[in-house]
């Protein structure tokens, strides 16, 4: 009998009570009950975003909130700085360029994280840059960026800091208000343990002021419209009401655990996974790895594409492979969302078994032992 396990950095597994909530008969999105649902979800999201500012939502995947940030903050011909250290930093560039924005890239070797001083230098050389676009966890490499230090720099300047926390929200720490981050965007299918289809954004007061001057075209992704209607528990267009019902239950889990504890749980799962990979004798791809996922550099003799395919077909275990230039070269194991110690043990024991299947010479069981060592502490 085959049983499937999902260890990808989105979509992530969904708590069973959230699944059941989404199996209920659908409701009219302008009913009193739906209004209460929207207000409750938006209030609970503030806890996860670690902000007192309002959170708005769009019915789209995470990229919709990213595009919305560009379309709502910038003006024609503006200059921005983009930190590019993987596929999702590239995405910020592509969106900006689609809107005719002049991008000053900070290119970082894939797997590395940006030194905050580099951002400081770029801002001082480009004081007219309207925003820095960053990624909390660059999901394509597993690298975490030091958003706290970058925010410390941008706070001293008029340049806004916009952070893609699509994969890392609820897994890696991001204290929007305490650190002074201007815009945080995220979505439903990762740390928020809900299917894909909802995107979120939270804006600081100065970011909201900037939106008043933005002259880029926008309609569906108009943040101001979504924000105003959200405050009333309403929406400009028909929302993914079913997903909101699931999200409410998923958020109840996070709020009951408390965001600080949720992040600690992810930190423990990540350190156990990293410990296991080292014990197996493999190396980590990211120099500063996130809590969201662990990227494993594969030895040349292992074809990563074949390994990921074999694990899914033979063992029902879905890991993520490498993207872009990393295709076939890394395996990414997520420890994200509705997961605990036991899931990490499954992910690592299956990984060891898979390596044994392909005849890779390593001490089987060393990874699981290393996981248990972390949990024992
Ligand atoms: N940014 C990051 C860091 C991501 O991990 C992803 C999705 N993997 C995205 C943006 C894009 O999100 P979506 O696929 O939901 O549009």
Coordinates of C-alpha atoms and ligand atoms in Angstrom, one line a residue, residues 9-11 60-66 87-89 91-92 134-140 164-168 185-190 196-199 292-293 323 332, ligand 1:
X9 CA 8.3 24.0 0.2
X10 CA 4.7 24.6 -0.9
X11 CA 2.2 23.3 -1.2
X60 CA -4.1 34.8 -6.3
X61 CA -0.9 32.8 -5.7
X62 CA 2.0 34.5 -4.0
X63 CA 3.2 36.1 -7.2
X64 CA 0.0 38.2 -7.3
X65 CA 1.0 39.9 -4.0
X66 CA 4.5 40.4 -5.4
X87 CA 14.8 32.2 -8.8
X88 CA 12.6 34.4 -6.6
X89 CA 15.0 37.3 -6.5
X91 CA 11.1 37.0 -10.1
X92 CA 11.2 40.5 -8.4
X134 CA 14.3 41.2 -0.9
X135 CA 13.4 37.6 -0.2
X136 CA 13.3 36.2 3.4
X137 CA 14.0 32.6 2.4
X138 CA 15.1 32.2 -1.2
X139 CA 13.2 28.9 -1.7
X140 CA 15.2 27.9 -4.8
X164 CA 8.9 38.3 -0.2
X165 CA 8.1 36.1 2.8
X166 CA 6.1 33.7 0.5
X167 CA 7.8 30.6 1.7
X168 CA 9.2 31.6 5.1
X185 CA 4.0 39.6 1.0
X186 CA 3.1 36.0 1.5
X187 CA 0.5 33.4 0.5
X188 CA -1.5 30.5 1.7
X189 CA 0.2 27.3 0.6
X190 CA 3.3 27.3 2.7
X196 CA -2.7 27.6 -3.0
X197 CA -4.9 30.5 -4.0
X198 CA -4.7 33.3 -1.4
X199 CA -2.0 36.0 -1.3
X292 CA 11.8 26.7 5.9
X293 CA 13.7 24.1 4.0
X323 CA 15.2 24.7 -10.1
X332 CA 15.2 20.3 -1.1
Ligands
LIG1 N1 8.6 33.7 -3.6 C1 9.0 32.6 -3.0 C2 10.2 32.8 -2.0 C3 8.5 31.4 -3.3 O1 8.9 30.3 -2.6 C4 7.4 31.3 -4.2 C5 6.8 29.9 -4.5 N2 7.6 28.8 -4.5 C6 7.0 32.4 -4.8 C7 7.6 33.6 -4.5 C8 5.9 32.4 -5.8 O2 4.7 32.0 -5.2 P1 3.5 31.4 -6.1 O3 4.0 30.2 -6.8 O4 2.4 31.1 -5.0 O5 3.0 32.5 -7.0

